[in-house]
Short mmCIF file of C-alpha atoms in Angstrom, two decimals:
data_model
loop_
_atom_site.label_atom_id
_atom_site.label_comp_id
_atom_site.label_asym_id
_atom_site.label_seq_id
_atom_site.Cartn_x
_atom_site.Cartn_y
_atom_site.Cartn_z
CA UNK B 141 230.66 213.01 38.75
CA UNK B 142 229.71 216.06 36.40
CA UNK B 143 226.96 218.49 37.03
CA UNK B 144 226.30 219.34 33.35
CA UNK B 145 223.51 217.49 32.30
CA UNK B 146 223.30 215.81 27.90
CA UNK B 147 221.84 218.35 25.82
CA UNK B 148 218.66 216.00 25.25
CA UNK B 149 217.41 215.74 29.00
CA UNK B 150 218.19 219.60 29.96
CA UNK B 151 214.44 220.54 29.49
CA UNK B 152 212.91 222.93 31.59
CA UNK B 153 209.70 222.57 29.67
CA UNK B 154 207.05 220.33 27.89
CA UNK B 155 206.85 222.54 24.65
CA UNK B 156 211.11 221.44 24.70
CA UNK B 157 209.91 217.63 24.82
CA UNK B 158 208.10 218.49 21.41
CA UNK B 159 209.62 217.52 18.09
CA UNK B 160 207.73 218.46 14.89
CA UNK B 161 208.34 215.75 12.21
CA UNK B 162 207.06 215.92 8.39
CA UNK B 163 206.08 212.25 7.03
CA UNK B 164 205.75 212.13 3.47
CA UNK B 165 205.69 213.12 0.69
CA UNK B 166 204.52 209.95 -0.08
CA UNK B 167 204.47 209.53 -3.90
CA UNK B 168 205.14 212.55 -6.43
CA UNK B 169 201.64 211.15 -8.08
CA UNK B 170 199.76 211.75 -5.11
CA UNK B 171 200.59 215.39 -4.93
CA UNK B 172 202.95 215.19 -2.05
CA UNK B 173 200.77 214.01 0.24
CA UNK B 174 202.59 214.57 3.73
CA UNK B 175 201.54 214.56 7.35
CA UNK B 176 202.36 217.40 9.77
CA UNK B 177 202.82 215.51 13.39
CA UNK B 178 204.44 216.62 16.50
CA UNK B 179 205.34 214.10 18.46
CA UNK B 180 206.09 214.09 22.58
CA UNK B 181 208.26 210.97 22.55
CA UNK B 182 206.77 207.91 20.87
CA UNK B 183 202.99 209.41 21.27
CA UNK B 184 201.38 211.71 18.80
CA UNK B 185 200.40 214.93 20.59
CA UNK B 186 198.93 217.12 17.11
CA UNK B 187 198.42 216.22 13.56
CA UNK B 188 198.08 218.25 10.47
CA UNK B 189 196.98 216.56 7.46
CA UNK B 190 198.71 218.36 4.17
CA UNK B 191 196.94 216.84 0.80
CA UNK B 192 199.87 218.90 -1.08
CA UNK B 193 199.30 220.09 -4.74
CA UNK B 194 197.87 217.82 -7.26
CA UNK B 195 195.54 220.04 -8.49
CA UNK B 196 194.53 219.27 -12.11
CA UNK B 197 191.48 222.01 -12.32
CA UNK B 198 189.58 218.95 -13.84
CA UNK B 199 185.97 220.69 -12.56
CA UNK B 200 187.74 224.50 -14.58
CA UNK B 201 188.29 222.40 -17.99
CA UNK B 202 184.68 220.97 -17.64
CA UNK B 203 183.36 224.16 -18.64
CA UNK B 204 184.98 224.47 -21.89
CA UNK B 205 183.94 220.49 -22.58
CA UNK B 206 180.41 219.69 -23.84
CA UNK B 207 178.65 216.71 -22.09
CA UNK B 208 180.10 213.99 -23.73
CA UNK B 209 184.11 215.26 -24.18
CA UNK B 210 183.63 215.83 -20.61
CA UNK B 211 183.88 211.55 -20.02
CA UNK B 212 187.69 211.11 -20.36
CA UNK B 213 189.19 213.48 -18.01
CA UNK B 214 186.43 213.55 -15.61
CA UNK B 215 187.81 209.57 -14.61
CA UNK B 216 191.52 211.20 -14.06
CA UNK B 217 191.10 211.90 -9.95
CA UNK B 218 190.88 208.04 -9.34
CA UNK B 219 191.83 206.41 -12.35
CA UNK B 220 191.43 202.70 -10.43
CA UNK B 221 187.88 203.57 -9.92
CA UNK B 222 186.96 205.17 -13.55
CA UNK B 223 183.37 203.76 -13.72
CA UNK B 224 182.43 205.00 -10.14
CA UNK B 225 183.83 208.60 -10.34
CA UNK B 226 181.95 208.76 -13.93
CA UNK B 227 178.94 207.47 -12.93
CA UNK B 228 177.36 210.57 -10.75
CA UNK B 229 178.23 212.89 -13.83
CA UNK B 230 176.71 210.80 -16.01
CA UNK B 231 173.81 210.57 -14.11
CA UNK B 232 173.49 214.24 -13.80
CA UNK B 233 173.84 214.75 -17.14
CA UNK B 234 171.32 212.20 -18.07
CA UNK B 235 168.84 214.12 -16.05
CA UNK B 236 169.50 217.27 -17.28
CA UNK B 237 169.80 216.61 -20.49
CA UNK B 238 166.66 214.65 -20.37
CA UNK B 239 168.08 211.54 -21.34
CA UNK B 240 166.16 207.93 -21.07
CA UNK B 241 168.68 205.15 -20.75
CA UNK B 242 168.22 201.89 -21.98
CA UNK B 243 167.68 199.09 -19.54
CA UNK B 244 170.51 196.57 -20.45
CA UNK B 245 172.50 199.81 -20.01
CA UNK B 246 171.45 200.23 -16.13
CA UNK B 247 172.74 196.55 -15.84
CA UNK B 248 175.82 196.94 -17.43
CA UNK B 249 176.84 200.28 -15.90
CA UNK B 250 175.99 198.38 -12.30
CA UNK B 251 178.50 195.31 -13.27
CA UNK B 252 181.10 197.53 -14.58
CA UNK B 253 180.68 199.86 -11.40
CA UNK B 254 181.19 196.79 -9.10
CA UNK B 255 183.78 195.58 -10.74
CA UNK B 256 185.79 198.44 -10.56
CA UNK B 257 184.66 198.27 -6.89
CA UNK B 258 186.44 196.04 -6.16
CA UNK B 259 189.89 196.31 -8.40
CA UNK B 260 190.11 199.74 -6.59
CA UNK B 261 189.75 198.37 -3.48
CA UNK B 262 192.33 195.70 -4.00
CA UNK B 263 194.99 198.46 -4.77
CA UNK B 264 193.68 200.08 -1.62
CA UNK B 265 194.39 196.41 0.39
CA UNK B 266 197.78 196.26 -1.12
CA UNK B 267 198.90 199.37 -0.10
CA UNK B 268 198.12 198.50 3.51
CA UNK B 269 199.91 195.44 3.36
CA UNK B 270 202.64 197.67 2.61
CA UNK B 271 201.86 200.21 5.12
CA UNK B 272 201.87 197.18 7.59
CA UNK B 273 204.80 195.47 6.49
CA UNK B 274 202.50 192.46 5.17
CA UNK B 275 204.19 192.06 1.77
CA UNK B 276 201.80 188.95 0.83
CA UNK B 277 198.81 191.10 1.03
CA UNK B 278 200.79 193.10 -1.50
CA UNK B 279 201.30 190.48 -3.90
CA UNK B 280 197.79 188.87 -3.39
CA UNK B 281 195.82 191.14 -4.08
CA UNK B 282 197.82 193.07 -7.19
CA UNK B 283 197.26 189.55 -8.57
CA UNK B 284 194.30 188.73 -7.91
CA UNK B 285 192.90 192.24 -9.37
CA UNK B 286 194.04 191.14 -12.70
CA UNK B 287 191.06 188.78 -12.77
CA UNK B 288 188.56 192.11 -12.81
CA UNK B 289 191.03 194.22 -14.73
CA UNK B 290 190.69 191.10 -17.51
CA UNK B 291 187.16 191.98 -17.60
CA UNK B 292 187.06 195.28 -17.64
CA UNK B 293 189.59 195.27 -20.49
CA UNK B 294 187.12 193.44 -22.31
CA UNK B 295 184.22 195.53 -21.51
CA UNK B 296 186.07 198.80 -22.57
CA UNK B 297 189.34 198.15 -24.31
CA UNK B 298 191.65 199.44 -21.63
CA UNK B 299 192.97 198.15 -18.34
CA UNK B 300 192.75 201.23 -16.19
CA UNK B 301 190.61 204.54 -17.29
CA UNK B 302 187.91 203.15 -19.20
CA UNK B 303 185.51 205.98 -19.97
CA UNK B 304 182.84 203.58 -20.81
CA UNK B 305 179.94 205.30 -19.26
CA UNK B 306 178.71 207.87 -21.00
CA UNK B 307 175.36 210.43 -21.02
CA UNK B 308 172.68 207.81 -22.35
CA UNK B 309 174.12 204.43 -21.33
CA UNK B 310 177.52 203.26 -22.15
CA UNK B 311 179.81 203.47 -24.75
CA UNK B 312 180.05 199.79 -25.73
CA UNK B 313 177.93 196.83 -25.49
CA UNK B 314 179.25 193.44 -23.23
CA UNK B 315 181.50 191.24 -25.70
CA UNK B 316 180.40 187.66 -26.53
CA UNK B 317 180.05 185.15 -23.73
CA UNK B 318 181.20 187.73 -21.21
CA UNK B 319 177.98 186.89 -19.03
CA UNK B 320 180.06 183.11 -18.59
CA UNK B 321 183.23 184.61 -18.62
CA UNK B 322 182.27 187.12 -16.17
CA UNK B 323 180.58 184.84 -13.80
CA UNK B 324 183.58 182.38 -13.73
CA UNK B 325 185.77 184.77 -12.52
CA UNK B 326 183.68 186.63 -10.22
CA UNK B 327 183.69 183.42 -7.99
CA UNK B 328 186.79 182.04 -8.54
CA UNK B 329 187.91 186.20 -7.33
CA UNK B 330 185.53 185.01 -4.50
CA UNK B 331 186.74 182.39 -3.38
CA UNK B 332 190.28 183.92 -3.58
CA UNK B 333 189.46 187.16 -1.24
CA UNK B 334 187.74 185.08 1.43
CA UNK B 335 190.97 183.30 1.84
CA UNK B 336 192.68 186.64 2.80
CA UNK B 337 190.85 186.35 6.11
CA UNK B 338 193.64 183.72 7.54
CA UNK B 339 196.61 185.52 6.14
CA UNK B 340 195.21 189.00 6.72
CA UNK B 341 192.73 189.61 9.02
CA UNK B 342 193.52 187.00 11.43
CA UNK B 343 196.95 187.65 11.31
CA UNK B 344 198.02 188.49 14.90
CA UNK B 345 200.12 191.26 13.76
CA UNK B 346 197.38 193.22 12.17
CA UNK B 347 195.25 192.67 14.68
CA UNK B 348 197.59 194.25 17.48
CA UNK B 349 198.72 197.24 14.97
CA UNK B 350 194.90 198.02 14.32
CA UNK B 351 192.77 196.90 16.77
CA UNK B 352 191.53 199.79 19.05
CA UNK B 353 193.98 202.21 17.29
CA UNK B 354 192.51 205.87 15.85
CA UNK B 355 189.14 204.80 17.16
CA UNK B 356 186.45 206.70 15.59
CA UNK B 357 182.90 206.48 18.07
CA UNK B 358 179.44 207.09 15.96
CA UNK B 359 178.60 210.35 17.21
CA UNK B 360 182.59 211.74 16.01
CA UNK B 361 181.90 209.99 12.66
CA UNK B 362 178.18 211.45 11.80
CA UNK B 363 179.65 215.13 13.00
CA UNK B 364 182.90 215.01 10.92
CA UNK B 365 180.63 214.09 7.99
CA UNK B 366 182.69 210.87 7.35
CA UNK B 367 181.58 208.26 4.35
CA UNK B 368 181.65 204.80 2.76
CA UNK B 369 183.51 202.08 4.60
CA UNK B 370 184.51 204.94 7.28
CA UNK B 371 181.31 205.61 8.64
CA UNK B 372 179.96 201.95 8.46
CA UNK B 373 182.93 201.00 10.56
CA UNK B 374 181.67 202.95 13.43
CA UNK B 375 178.04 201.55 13.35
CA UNK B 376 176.19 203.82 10.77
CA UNK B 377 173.96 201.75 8.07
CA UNK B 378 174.27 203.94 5.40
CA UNK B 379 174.71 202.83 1.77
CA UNK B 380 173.61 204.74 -1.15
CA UNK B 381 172.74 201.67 -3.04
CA UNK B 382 170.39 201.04 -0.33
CA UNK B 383 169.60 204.25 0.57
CA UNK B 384 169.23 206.30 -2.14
CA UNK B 385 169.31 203.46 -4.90
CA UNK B 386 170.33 204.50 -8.57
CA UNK B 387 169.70 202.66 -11.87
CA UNK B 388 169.01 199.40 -11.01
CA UNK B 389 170.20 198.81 -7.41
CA UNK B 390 166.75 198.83 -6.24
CA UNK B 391 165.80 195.62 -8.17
CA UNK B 392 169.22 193.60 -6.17
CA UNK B 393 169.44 192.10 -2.73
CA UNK B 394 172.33 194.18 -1.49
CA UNK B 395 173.26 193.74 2.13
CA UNK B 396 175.41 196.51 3.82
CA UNK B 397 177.86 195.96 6.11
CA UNK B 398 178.62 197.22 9.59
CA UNK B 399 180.63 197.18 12.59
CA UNK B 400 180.47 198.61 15.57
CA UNK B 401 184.14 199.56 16.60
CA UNK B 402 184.98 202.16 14.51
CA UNK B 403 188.71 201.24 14.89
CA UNK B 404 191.91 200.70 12.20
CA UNK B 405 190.87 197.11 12.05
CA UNK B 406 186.61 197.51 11.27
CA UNK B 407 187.89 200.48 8.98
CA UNK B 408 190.30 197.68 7.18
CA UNK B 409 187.71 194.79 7.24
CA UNK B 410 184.81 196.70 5.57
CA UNK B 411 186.06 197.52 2.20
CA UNK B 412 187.14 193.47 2.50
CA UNK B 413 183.24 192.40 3.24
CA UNK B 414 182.56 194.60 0.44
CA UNK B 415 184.06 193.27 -2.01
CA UNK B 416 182.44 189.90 -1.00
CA UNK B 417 179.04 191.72 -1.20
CA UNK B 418 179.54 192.94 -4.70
CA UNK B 419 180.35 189.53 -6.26
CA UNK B 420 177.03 188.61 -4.76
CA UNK B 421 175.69 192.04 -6.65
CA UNK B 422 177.60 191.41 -10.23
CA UNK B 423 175.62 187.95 -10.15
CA UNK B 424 172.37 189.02 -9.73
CA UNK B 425 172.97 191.65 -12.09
CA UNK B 426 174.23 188.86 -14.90
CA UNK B 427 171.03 186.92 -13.89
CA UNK B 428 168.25 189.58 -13.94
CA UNK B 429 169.77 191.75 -16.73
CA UNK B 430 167.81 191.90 -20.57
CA UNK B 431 169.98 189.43 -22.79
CA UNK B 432 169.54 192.01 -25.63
CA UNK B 433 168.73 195.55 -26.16
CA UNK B 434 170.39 198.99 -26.90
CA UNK B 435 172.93 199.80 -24.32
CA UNK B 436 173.03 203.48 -25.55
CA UNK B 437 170.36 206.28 -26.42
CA UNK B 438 171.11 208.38 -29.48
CA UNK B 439 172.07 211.88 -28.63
CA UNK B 440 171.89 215.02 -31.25
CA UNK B 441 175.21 216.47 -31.63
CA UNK B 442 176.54 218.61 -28.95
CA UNK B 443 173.14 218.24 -26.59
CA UNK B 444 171.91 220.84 -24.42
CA UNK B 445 169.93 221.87 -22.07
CA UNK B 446 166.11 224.25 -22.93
CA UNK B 447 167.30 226.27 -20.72
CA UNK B 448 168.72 227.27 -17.10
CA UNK B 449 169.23 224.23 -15.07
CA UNK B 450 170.36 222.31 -11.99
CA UNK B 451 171.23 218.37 -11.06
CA UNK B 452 172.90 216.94 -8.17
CA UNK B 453 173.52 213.47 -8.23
CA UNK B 454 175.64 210.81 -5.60
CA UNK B 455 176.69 207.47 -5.94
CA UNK B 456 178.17 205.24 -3.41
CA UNK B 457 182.14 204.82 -4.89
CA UNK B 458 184.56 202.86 -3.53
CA UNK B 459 185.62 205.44 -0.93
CA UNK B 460 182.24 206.38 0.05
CA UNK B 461 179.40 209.03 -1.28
CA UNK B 462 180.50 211.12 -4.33
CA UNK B 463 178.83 213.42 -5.57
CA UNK B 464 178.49 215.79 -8.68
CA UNK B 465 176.70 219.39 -8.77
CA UNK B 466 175.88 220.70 -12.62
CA UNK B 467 174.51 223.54 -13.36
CA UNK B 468 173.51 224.26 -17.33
CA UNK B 469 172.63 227.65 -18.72
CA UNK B 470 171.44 226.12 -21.82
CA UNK B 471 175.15 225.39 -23.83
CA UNK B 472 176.87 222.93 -25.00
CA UNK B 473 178.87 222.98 -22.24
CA UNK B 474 177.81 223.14 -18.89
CA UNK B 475 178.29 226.69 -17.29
CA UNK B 476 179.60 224.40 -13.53
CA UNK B 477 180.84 221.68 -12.73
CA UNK B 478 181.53 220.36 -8.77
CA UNK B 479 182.48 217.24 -7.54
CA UNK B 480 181.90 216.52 -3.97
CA UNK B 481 184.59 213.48 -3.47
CA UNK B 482 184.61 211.36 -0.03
CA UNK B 483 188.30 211.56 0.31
CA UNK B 484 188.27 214.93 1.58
CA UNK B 485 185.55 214.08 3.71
CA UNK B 486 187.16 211.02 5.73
CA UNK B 487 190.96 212.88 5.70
CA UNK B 488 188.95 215.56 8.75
CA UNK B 489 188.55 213.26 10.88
CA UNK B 490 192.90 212.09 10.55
CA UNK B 491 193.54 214.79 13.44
CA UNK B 492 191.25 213.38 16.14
CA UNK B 493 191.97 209.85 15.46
CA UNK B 494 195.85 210.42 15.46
CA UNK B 495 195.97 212.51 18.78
CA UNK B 496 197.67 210.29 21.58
CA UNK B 497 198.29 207.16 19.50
CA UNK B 498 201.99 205.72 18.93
CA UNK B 499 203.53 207.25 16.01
CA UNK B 500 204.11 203.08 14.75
CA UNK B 501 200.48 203.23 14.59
CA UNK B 502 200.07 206.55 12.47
CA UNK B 503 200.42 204.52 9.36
CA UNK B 504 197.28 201.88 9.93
CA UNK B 505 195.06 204.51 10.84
CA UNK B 506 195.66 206.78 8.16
CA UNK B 507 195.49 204.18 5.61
CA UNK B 508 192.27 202.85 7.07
CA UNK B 509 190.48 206.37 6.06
CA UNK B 510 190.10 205.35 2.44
CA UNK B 511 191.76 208.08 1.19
CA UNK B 512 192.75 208.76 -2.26
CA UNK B 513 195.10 212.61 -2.53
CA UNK B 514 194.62 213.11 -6.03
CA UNK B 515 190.40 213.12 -5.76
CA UNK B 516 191.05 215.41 -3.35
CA UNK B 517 192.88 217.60 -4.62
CA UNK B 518 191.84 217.24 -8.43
#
């Protein structure tokens, strides 16, 4: 027998045991989102999150924008969630601008906001089938979406960026018969999702791929500053539609959910339990909304602000809180622009969670954050 040992088990050292692997980019769209792991065998041993460079200086070219051009590319960081990622400008703007809005306006903006709820987070389930290998909760729910898209596409004219909310209300009044049209397919959608439960979340395979993986305890989630479906997965009740209700979310019966775990699997079954929750929300809203009205106050051309000025206002998006900071020296145009987006919140705590799981797991827990690269970095 030989002395000389293979090249791969001569190691004198742990740091030799080490390999450093780059996974990702993911999508060129996503702004070559990658993550830095090192790896000591199968087990992850450090993690550092890249979001790459998608970086469309969307909060630069709202300076040189009045209040109302502003609309179209504010909606470009998550383009699957237009109304949502609107809807905290728009508030600030209303406010700032001094701006009453209609109340068949505040009902519309809250159906339209659910909807798109919800047809974000069905891209968001499909691309954890894929993540999973689970190809039917690929196919599900890109089909099923197509039920909200439908609506939204009659709401607004288009199928993915809608810029339908707007300083004052929104742009267009509901079509014809969209309050029956509407509430068909919010429960047939219904009754499709809860059906995902057997395929998905009962599904033995998720469950061992996501159960206790990348656990995140309450106290780790309130210090990182996590949000949305993140925190409420680790046992946080904290919903701004509850908490910190806008428009008319303080007239609906809106019940948060919450688990205890703070694992891959209640970070996965959340955004699911939400999108129950806001079928029961778009109802209500079709019941208790005016059945006629103005959905849009007049503005004067290019409308500013008396003076210096200051607004921060936060909605509860699909992700989690986002919020948007304007400040108005008295122009057309405000003088600043920031968007505080939840994606870059919930993407600090990837390290921790990562740290001593199986790199087969990495996927499921990453996924599980909610995150979106292009909000951000927009």
């Amino acid at each position: 027998m030989t002395d000389i040992m293979p090249p791969g088990l001569a190691l004198k050292k742990v740091d030799e045991r080490i390999m450093t692997l780059n996974v990702g980019p993911q999508h060129p769209g996503s702004g070559h989102m990658r993550i830095v792991v090192q790896i000591d065998g199968d087990y992850i041993v450090a993690c550092d999150p890249d979001p790459g460079y998608v970086h469309r200086g969307e909060e630069k070219m709202a300076e040189y924008r009045n209040y109302i051009t502003n609309v179209p590319h504010l909606e470009r960081p998550v383009i699957h969630d237009s109304c949502n990622v609107l809807y905290p400008y728009v508030l600030g703007a209303e406010e700032i601008l001094g701006i009453e809005v209609p109340e068949r306006a505040k009902y519309v903006r809250v159906i339209c906001s659910e909807l798109n709820r919800c047809i974000y987070t069905m891209y968001w389930l499909a691309i954890y089938g894929i993540f999973l290998g689970h190809s039917t909760m690929f196919m599900w729910p890109a089909g099923d979406r197509e039920l909200l898209i439908d609506l939204m596409e009659k709401v607004s004219g288009a199928r993915v960026t809608h810029a339908h909310f707007i300083p004052g209300g929104v742009r267009n009044d509901l079509p014809a018969n969209f309050e029956d049209v509407c509430l068909r397919q919010v429960n047939y959608f219904e009754k499709r999702i809860k059906e995902y439960a057997a395929v998905f979340y009962d599904n033995p395979i998720l469950i061992s791929r996501t159960r206790d993986t990348g656990v995140l305890s309450r106290e780790n989630a309130i210090r990182y500053g996590v949000t949305g479906s993140v925190l409420r997965a680790s046992g946080v009740d904290y919903d701004l539609r509850v908490k910190a209700p806008y428009d008319v979310y303080d007239e609906l019966d809106i019940h948060t959910n919450v688990m205890k775990e703070g694992d891959s699997y209640a970070r996965s079954r959340i955004p699911w339990l939400d999108m129950i929750e806001s079928c029961n929300i778009i109802r209500q809203a079709l019941q208790k909304m005016p059945k006629s009205g103005s959905v849009r106050a007049k503005l004067k051309p290019n409308p500013k602000t008396k003076g210096p000025a200051t607004v921060y206002k936060r909605v509860e998006s699909g992700r989690g809180s986002l919020g948007c900071y304007i400040v108005s020296d008295g122009k057309p145009e405000p003088y600043r622009v920031k968007m505080s987006v939840p994606s870059f919140r919930n993407l600090l705590a990837l390290p921790n969670l990562l740290i001593g799981e199986k790199l087969g797991n990495m996927p499921s827990v990453y996924w599980s954050l909610n995150y979106w690269p292009v909000e951000a970095d927009r």
